[in-house]
Each structure stands twice: as C-alpha cells, then as structure tokens.
C-alpha cells in the first residue's frame, strides 16, 4: 500500500465522486480509478459503493477513512516539523483561492515565495470560498484566501481587505453611470450574479428586500470570474467585487462601485497550524501586497480592515 493510494482514497471520499476527486487531485480519472481498485484488492474489501450520483463509503470504507486521515495528518505534521527545524523552508505548502481573487493576490505571493525559498514546493487550488474553508478545516490546505463570511470550527480568519461590490459593465458603457450607483439604480438592468454556493441575490434580498424583487436576473453562476466572462459577451451587467476585472480585462470591462454593498476577504488557516514559519511568511507577504496595492491606488475600491480583527472560529 502506497501513501499516494491513501491520498487518492481520501480525495475521492471527500468529494463523493471519482470525477471530482480526479479534478481536485489534478490526475486522470482512469488512473485514479485503477489506484482505488488496487487499494481495495490489497485491503480485501470494497471501500466504496458506486452509484449514479457518485460514490459512498462502505462500513469498511468508513473505518479506512478514519485511519487514513490520521496517517495523512501524521505525515504532514512530520514534514512540517522537519521544515521548521531547518534553516530554510522545505516541504509542500498548499494554497487556495477563488478564481476571482487568485490572480490579483495569490499568484504574486506564490511566485515570490517560490523565488525566495527554492527548497519549498507550493501547490495552488482553486475553488469556492465555502469549499476552501472546508478544506482548511480538514487540514488539506495550509492557507486560503476566502470571503470573510460564516466561519467554520477550527479555522483562524485574518481579515485582509474590504472592497465594494461593483456593477460590472462594458467599458464603452461606463459613461452612462455616475461615480457610484445605489441598489435601486440596478432595477431594469439585465443582471448576472453569483448564485452558487453563496448567493448574491440572497444577500441583496436580506439588505434590500423591496428593491431586490424588482431586479431582472438573467443568470446566476458559480464564480465571479464567470460574471466577467458573460458581461464581456454582452449577456448583461454583473454584480461582483472589482477584483474580477484583472489587467487582461481592463480594456474591455469597467466597474461602478455600488454604495452600501461590501465584500470582505480574509486569510484562512487551520488554527493549530498558524504558528508554522512558512505560513506566517505567506501571511505577511499577503498583508504587505494588499497594503502596497491600496496605497498605490491599484485597488481603488479596497480598504484595509481595522487592526486586531483576527479571530478564531
């Protein structure tokens, strides 16, 4: 039995699917299926029940999952302990971020960290904030940039930056709007919103119930980056944080801050891992990058949070 087989087993169990497990692991599904089949042969029992919507653990699978989680946690702890005793960082750091924010913050920090510490490997995972928060809590990720919303037990949240939700529009139509717009100004516009797993519409309904019922929602998508894609193709106007408009889109898209609607980003780490040197270094690099971008006016809708806002869930 190989450690890789145990990692593959846990990924499939967490995803309840061979397809999603292969996606998260970035491996081919046939190779993943063969590895699991070999593992089941070695333990002499079926670990999964296959069905039309994915897979579920058998009783043997449940027992194996508990032991596998302990083994992987022990291996990761051993690697981390060896890294902190060394004069330089070694081992692997797993970072995560939603697609909408990774290019603005996580990629520059990841590249800088790799250049500074050549003995350390850094893996990058994209996903929704809720997915990444769960992976932090499970110990599968070391650091993630996520929306600073509902917390999860065992996750330390360090507020990073606040920014306005914006009306995302084609650049040639920016002149139709004032410096800012209000939620009532959105009535009548064909809108593209993030709907899954965190619904912008539900957020609007809670804050502006009467106005929200009058909005024209043409599409809900599961990524802020997709909002920008659809606006570029003329599907309507988006509601998203301004960070979805990266440099590659600045010639085609523009944004108008929406008064009273704020998005907050935080650095999430598992509480019992926040003392590791490598993680502290990444924290500092992220905080410094955001402060520099705000000071230079490169993130015009962003504001730094108040000091001392770190909290444990």
Tab-separated table of C-alpha atoms in Angstrom:
chain	number	residue	atom	x	y	z
A	1	UNK	CA	0.000	0.000	0.000
A	2	UNK	CA	1.387	3.391	-1.010
A	3	UNK	CA	0.884	6.775	0.628
A	4	UNK	CA	-0.362	8.054	-2.735
A	5	UNK	CA	-3.182	5.482	-2.690
A	6	UNK	CA	-4.258	6.718	0.723
A	7	UNK	CA	-4.260	10.328	-0.509
A	8	UNK	CA	-6.300	9.337	-3.561
A	9	UNK	CA	-8.779	7.404	-1.405
A	10	UNK	CA	-9.333	10.389	0.907
A	11	UNK	CA	-9.807	12.789	-2.017
A	12	UNK	CA	-12.493	10.575	-3.579
A	13	UNK	CA	-14.207	10.102	-0.206
A	14	UNK	CA	-14.211	13.863	0.497
A	15	UNK	CA	-15.554	14.639	-2.976
A	16	UNK	CA	-18.048	11.700	-3.018
A	17	UNK	CA	-17.060	11.300	-6.654
A	18	UNK	CA	-14.239	9.889	-8.767
A	19	UNK	CA	-14.711	12.732	-11.269
A	20	UNK	CA	-14.450	15.496	-8.669
A	21	UNK	CA	-11.681	13.666	-6.835
A	22	UNK	CA	-9.625	13.473	-10.019
A	23	UNK	CA	-10.250	17.186	-10.635
A	24	UNK	CA	-9.111	18.208	-7.156
A	25	UNK	CA	-6.039	15.965	-7.371
A	26	UNK	CA	-5.274	17.062	-10.939
A	27	UNK	CA	-4.882	13.446	-12.097
A	28	UNK	CA	-6.580	11.468	-14.861
A	29	UNK	CA	-9.755	9.719	-13.715
A	30	UNK	CA	-8.794	6.293	-15.161
A	31	UNK	CA	-5.501	6.389	-13.217
A	32	UNK	CA	-7.373	7.342	-10.050
A	33	UNK	CA	-9.898	4.520	-10.555
A	34	UNK	CA	-7.103	1.975	-11.078
A	35	UNK	CA	-5.331	3.149	-7.923
A	36	UNK	CA	-8.506	2.772	-5.833
A	37	UNK	CA	-9.266	-0.639	-7.341
A	38	UNK	CA	-5.730	-1.786	-6.441
A	39	UNK	CA	-6.173	-0.448	-2.916
A	40	UNK	CA	-9.451	-2.364	-2.500
A	41	UNK	CA	-7.720	-5.525	-3.715
A	42	UNK	CA	-4.943	-5.035	-1.168
A	43	UNK	CA	-7.291	-4.499	1.798
A	44	UNK	CA	-9.574	-7.270	0.571
A	45	UNK	CA	-12.798	-5.280	0.897
A	46	UNK	CA	-14.838	-2.799	-1.115
A	47	UNK	CA	-14.304	0.719	0.222
A	48	UNK	CA	-16.868	2.496	-1.966
A	49	UNK	CA	-20.376	1.879	-3.218
A	50	UNK	CA	-20.664	3.227	-6.774
A	51	UNK	CA	-23.995	4.805	-7.756
A	52	UNK	CA	-25.383	7.152	-10.377
A	53	UNK	CA	-24.576	10.367	-8.485
A	54	UNK	CA	-21.095	9.409	-7.271
A	55	UNK	CA	-19.779	7.152	-4.522
A	56	UNK	CA	-20.427	6.481	-0.837
A	57	UNK	CA	-18.243	4.788	1.760
A	58	UNK	CA	-18.963	1.238	2.869
A	59	UNK	CA	-18.561	0.260	6.525
A	60	UNK	CA	-15.027	-0.833	5.707
A	61	UNK	CA	-14.517	2.460	3.890
A	62	UNK	CA	-15.607	4.421	6.953
A	63	UNK	CA	-13.054	2.579	9.095
A	64	UNK	CA	-10.348	3.029	6.479
A	65	UNK	CA	-11.172	6.736	6.177
A	66	UNK	CA	-10.633	7.324	9.912
A	67	UNK	CA	-7.258	5.586	9.839
A	68	UNK	CA	-6.249	7.201	6.532
A	69	UNK	CA	-6.984	10.691	7.869
A	70	UNK	CA	-4.805	10.030	10.892
A	71	UNK	CA	-1.954	8.723	8.745
A	72	UNK	CA	-2.028	11.712	6.380
A	73	UNK	CA	-2.194	14.169	9.289
A	74	UNK	CA	0.807	12.478	10.899
A	75	UNK	CA	2.828	12.583	7.671
A	76	UNK	CA	2.027	16.258	7.143
A	77	UNK	CA	2.938	17.094	10.732
A	78	UNK	CA	6.253	15.244	10.372
A	79	UNK	CA	7.123	17.174	7.197
A	80	UNK	CA	6.195	20.475	8.853
A	81	UNK	CA	8.259	19.714	11.941
A	82	UNK	CA	11.288	18.904	9.824
A	83	UNK	CA	10.784	22.115	7.827
A	84	UNK	CA	10.610	24.335	10.924
A	85	UNK	CA	13.808	22.783	12.324
A	86	UNK	CA	15.701	23.537	9.132
A	87	UNK	CA	17.359	26.877	8.406
A	88	UNK	CA	15.164	27.274	5.331
A	89	UNK	CA	11.653	26.232	4.317
A	90	UNK	CA	11.237	22.768	2.807
A	91	UNK	CA	8.280	20.527	2.093
A	92	UNK	CA	4.988	21.443	0.443
A	93	UNK	CA	2.642	24.339	1.155
A	94	UNK	CA	-0.924	24.087	-0.204
A	95	UNK	CA	-2.621	27.390	-1.024
A	96	UNK	CA	-6.192	28.040	-2.169
A	97	UNK	CA	-8.244	30.919	-3.548
A	98	UNK	CA	-11.389	31.548	-5.602
A	99	UNK	CA	-10.662	32.254	-9.251
A	100	UNK	CA	-11.864	35.849	-8.870
A	101	UNK	CA	-9.078	36.810	-6.439
A	102	UNK	CA	-6.210	34.424	-7.155
A	103	UNK	CA	-4.635	36.446	-9.980
A	104	UNK	CA	-4.643	39.704	-8.008
A	105	UNK	CA	-3.203	38.374	-4.752
A	106	UNK	CA	-2.317	34.709	-4.554
A	107	UNK	CA	-0.284	34.320	-7.746
A	108	UNK	CA	2.122	37.215	-6.966
A	109	UNK	CA	2.667	35.911	-3.427
A	110	UNK	CA	3.082	32.322	-4.636
A	111	UNK	CA	5.664	33.371	-7.253
A	112	UNK	CA	7.557	35.484	-4.716
A	113	UNK	CA	7.589	32.697	-2.145
A	114	UNK	CA	8.878	30.156	-4.684
A	115	UNK	CA	11.670	32.517	-5.753
A	116	UNK	CA	12.689	33.245	-2.161
A	117	UNK	CA	12.574	29.635	-0.908
A	118	UNK	CA	13.756	27.261	-3.650
A	119	UNK	CA	13.591	24.234	-1.331
A	120	UNK	CA	9.826	24.607	-0.816
A	121	UNK	CA	7.077	23.395	-3.129
A	122	UNK	CA	3.811	25.348	-3.360
A	123	UNK	CA	0.571	23.839	-4.710
A	124	UNK	CA	-2.344	26.056	-5.762
A	125	UNK	CA	-6.001	25.017	-5.554
A	126	UNK	CA	-8.945	26.993	-6.932
A	127	UNK	CA	-12.458	26.680	-5.560
A	128	UNK	CA	-15.344	28.483	-3.927
A	129	UNK	CA	-14.828	30.109	-0.532
A	130	UNK	CA	-17.039	27.529	1.155
A	131	UNK	CA	-15.127	24.634	-0.418
A	132	UNK	CA	-11.748	26.116	0.526
A	133	UNK	CA	-12.914	26.827	4.076
A	134	UNK	CA	-13.887	23.165	4.466
A	135	UNK	CA	-10.518	22.029	3.100
A	136	UNK	CA	-8.714	24.277	5.600
A	137	UNK	CA	-10.771	22.804	8.447
A	138	UNK	CA	-9.985	19.287	7.231
A	139	UNK	CA	-6.255	20.047	7.072
A	140	UNK	CA	-5.989	19.570	3.299
A	141	UNK	CA	-4.971	23.206	2.717
A	142	UNK	CA	-2.476	25.330	4.644
A	143	UNK	CA	-3.611	28.821	3.630
A	144	UNK	CA	-6.596	30.077	1.627
A	145	UNK	CA	-7.967	33.446	0.575
A	146	UNK	CA	-11.733	33.331	1.114
A	147	UNK	CA	-14.677	35.639	1.549
A	148	UNK	CA	-14.893	36.677	5.192
A	149	UNK	CA	-18.367	35.275	5.836
A	150	UNK	CA	-19.653	32.498	8.081
A	151	UNK	CA	-16.813	30.789	9.921
A	152	UNK	CA	-16.017	27.118	10.385
A	153	UNK	CA	-14.799	25.465	13.570
A	154	UNK	CA	-11.019	25.210	13.757
A	155	UNK	CA	-10.323	27.908	11.147
A	156	UNK	CA	-8.438	31.088	12.008
A	157	UNK	CA	-9.625	34.072	9.956
A	158	UNK	CA	-7.341	37.078	9.489
A	159	UNK	CA	-9.233	39.945	7.792
A	160	UNK	CA	-7.262	41.040	4.741
A	161	UNK	CA	-9.188	43.661	2.777
A	162	UNK	CA	-12.679	45.099	2.301
A	163	UNK	CA	-13.963	46.229	-1.066
A	164	UNK	CA	-17.199	47.321	-2.667
A	165	UNK	CA	-19.375	45.123	-4.777
A	166	UNK	CA	-19.495	46.798	-8.167
A	167	UNK	CA	-21.679	46.972	-11.212
A	168	UNK	CA	-19.502	45.356	-13.891
A	169	UNK	CA	-20.167	46.791	-17.345
A	170	UNK	CA	-18.637	47.005	-20.825
A	171	UNK	CA	-16.038	49.760	-20.835
A	172	UNK	CA	-17.837	51.730	-23.531
A	173	UNK	CA	-20.948	51.990	-21.290
A	174	UNK	CA	-19.172	53.305	-18.179
A	175	UNK	CA	-20.192	56.866	-19.026
A	176	UNK	CA	-23.880	56.003	-18.549
A	177	UNK	CA	-23.375	55.845	-14.763
A	178	UNK	CA	-22.269	58.226	-12.033
A	179	UNK	CA	-19.188	57.669	-9.842
A	180	UNK	CA	-21.264	55.275	-7.725
A	181	UNK	CA	-24.674	53.658	-8.052
A	182	UNK	CA	-27.204	52.529	-5.458
A	183	UNK	CA	-29.104	49.251	-5.372
A	184	UNK	CA	-32.321	50.930	-6.687
A	185	UNK	CA	-30.285	52.093	-9.721
A	186	UNK	CA	-29.923	48.429	-10.702
A	187	UNK	CA	-33.642	47.950	-11.341
A	188	UNK	CA	-34.295	47.324	-15.030
A	189	UNK	CA	-30.755	46.228	-15.882
A	190	UNK	CA	-30.219	42.631	-17.064
A	191	UNK	CA	-28.059	41.218	-14.272
A	192	UNK	CA	-25.596	38.340	-13.974
A	193	UNK	CA	-24.985	37.267	-10.359
A	194	UNK	CA	-23.004	34.705	-8.423
A	195	UNK	CA	-25.571	32.190	-7.204
A	196	UNK	CA	-23.763	29.086	-6.017
A	197	UNK	CA	-22.742	28.217	-3.381
A	198	UNK	CA	-23.004	31.737	-1.918
A	199	UNK	CA	-25.906	33.671	-3.382
A	200	UNK	CA	-25.530	37.373	-4.133
A	201	UNK	CA	-29.293	37.501	-4.638
A	202	UNK	CA	-29.923	36.197	-1.106
A	203	UNK	CA	-27.547	38.840	0.244
A	204	UNK	CA	-29.434	41.559	-1.658
A	205	UNK	CA	-32.797	40.240	-0.502
A	206	UNK	CA	-31.716	40.435	3.125
A	207	UNK	CA	-30.441	44.006	2.777
A	208	UNK	CA	-32.916	45.448	0.222
A	209	UNK	CA	-35.972	43.146	0.075
A	210	UNK	CA	-38.341	45.539	-1.719
A	211	UNK	CA	-35.839	46.568	-4.397
A	212	UNK	CA	-34.487	43.067	-4.950
A	213	UNK	CA	-37.889	41.736	-6.004
A	214	UNK	CA	-37.816	44.206	-8.902
A	215	UNK	CA	-34.381	43.211	-10.207
A	216	UNK	CA	-34.070	41.458	-13.571
A	217	UNK	CA	-31.746	38.475	-13.033
A	218	UNK	CA	-30.742	36.899	-16.333
A	219	UNK	CA	-28.255	34.380	-14.958
A	220	UNK	CA	-26.720	33.032	-11.759
A	221	UNK	CA	-23.281	31.406	-11.996
A	222	UNK	CA	-20.930	29.747	-9.520
A	223	UNK	CA	-17.897	32.012	-9.987
A	224	UNK	CA	-17.258	35.755	-10.002
A	225	UNK	CA	-14.866	35.182	-12.898
A	226	UNK	CA	-17.791	33.839	-14.968
A	227	UNK	CA	-19.658	37.067	-14.275
A	228	UNK	CA	-16.899	38.952	-16.095
A	229	UNK	CA	-16.924	36.427	-18.947
A	230	UNK	CA	-20.667	36.887	-19.536
A	231	UNK	CA	-20.544	40.675	-19.326
A	232	UNK	CA	-17.764	40.667	-21.928
A	233	UNK	CA	-20.035	38.681	-24.239
A	234	UNK	CA	-22.955	41.074	-23.872
A	235	UNK	CA	-25.142	38.943	-21.592
A	236	UNK	CA	-25.881	41.818	-19.221
A	237	UNK	CA	-24.351	43.696	-16.293
A	238	UNK	CA	-22.588	41.892	-13.474
A	239	UNK	CA	-22.539	42.350	-9.729
A	240	UNK	CA	-19.171	41.304	-8.326
A	241	UNK	CA	-16.129	42.627	-6.464
A	242	UNK	CA	-13.932	44.821	-8.655
A	243	UNK	CA	-11.067	42.325	-8.384
A	244	UNK	CA	-12.720	40.205	-11.111
A	245	UNK	CA	-11.522	42.831	-13.601
A	246	UNK	CA	-7.851	41.955	-13.880
A	247	UNK	CA	-5.357	43.743	-16.138
A	248	UNK	CA	-6.230	41.425	-19.006
A	249	UNK	CA	-9.831	42.700	-18.952
A	250	UNK	CA	-9.266	46.377	-18.180
A	251	UNK	CA	-9.544	47.406	-21.846
A	252	UNK	CA	-12.928	45.702	-22.244
A	253	UNK	CA	-14.642	45.975	-18.846
A	254	UNK	CA	-15.163	48.681	-16.266
A	255	UNK	CA	-16.930	48.887	-12.910
A	256	UNK	CA	-19.047	51.232	-10.822
A	257	UNK	CA	-18.966	50.859	-7.005
A	258	UNK	CA	-22.374	50.025	-5.506
A	259	UNK	CA	-22.973	52.104	-2.385
A	260	UNK	CA	-23.713	50.015	0.699
A	261	UNK	CA	-22.606	46.639	-0.706
A	262	UNK	CA	-19.283	45.384	0.626
A	263	UNK	CA	-17.214	42.250	0.104
A	264	UNK	CA	-14.608	41.213	2.664
A	265	UNK	CA	-11.637	38.915	2.076
A	266	UNK	CA	-9.714	37.038	4.766
A	267	UNK	CA	-6.717	34.730	5.113
A	268	UNK	CA	-7.884	31.373	6.469
A	269	UNK	CA	-5.621	28.852	8.182
A	270	UNK	CA	-6.254	25.873	10.390
A	271	UNK	CA	-5.855	27.137	13.945
A	272	UNK	CA	-3.293	24.573	15.046
A	273	UNK	CA	-1.049	25.314	12.022
A	274	UNK	CA	-0.917	29.102	12.222
A	275	UNK	CA	2.410	29.068	14.125
A	276	UNK	CA	4.425	27.490	11.290
A	277	UNK	CA	7.125	29.745	9.845
A	278	UNK	CA	6.147	29.206	6.225
A	279	UNK	CA	2.518	30.058	6.898
A	280	UNK	CA	3.481	33.169	8.875
A	281	UNK	CA	5.672	34.240	5.961
A	282	UNK	CA	2.803	33.857	3.469
A	283	UNK	CA	0.526	35.811	5.814
A	284	UNK	CA	2.999	38.683	5.907
A	285	UNK	CA	3.505	38.641	2.142
A	286	UNK	CA	-0.266	38.837	1.552
A	287	UNK	CA	-0.770	41.645	4.054
A	288	UNK	CA	2.138	43.605	2.594
A	289	UNK	CA	0.944	43.150	-1.008
A	290	UNK	CA	-2.569	44.376	-0.201
A	291	UNK	CA	-1.236	47.388	1.719
A	292	UNK	CA	1.007	48.298	-1.226
A	293	UNK	CA	-1.837	47.965	-3.751
A	294	UNK	CA	-4.192	50.121	-1.683
A	295	UNK	CA	-1.503	52.770	-1.058
A	296	UNK	CA	-0.615	52.918	-4.756
A	297	UNK	CA	-4.269	53.258	-5.821
A	298	UNK	CA	-4.105	49.972	-7.729
A	299	UNK	CA	-7.250	48.720	-5.962
A	300	UNK	CA	-9.496	51.793	-5.865
A	301	UNK	CA	-12.500	50.164	-4.164
A	302	UNK	CA	-10.424	48.460	-1.456
A	303	UNK	CA	-9.956	49.489	2.179
A	304	UNK	CA	-7.745	47.929	4.807
A	305	UNK	CA	-9.567	46.384	7.805
A	306	UNK	CA	-9.138	47.651	11.326
A	307	UNK	CA	-6.152	46.288	13.265
A	308	UNK	CA	-6.738	43.406	15.653
A	309	UNK	CA	-9.612	41.799	13.732
A	310	UNK	CA	-8.123	38.266	13.677
A	311	UNK	CA	-10.485	35.739	15.216
A	312	UNK	CA	-10.697	32.023	15.810
A	313	UNK	CA	-13.782	30.106	14.749
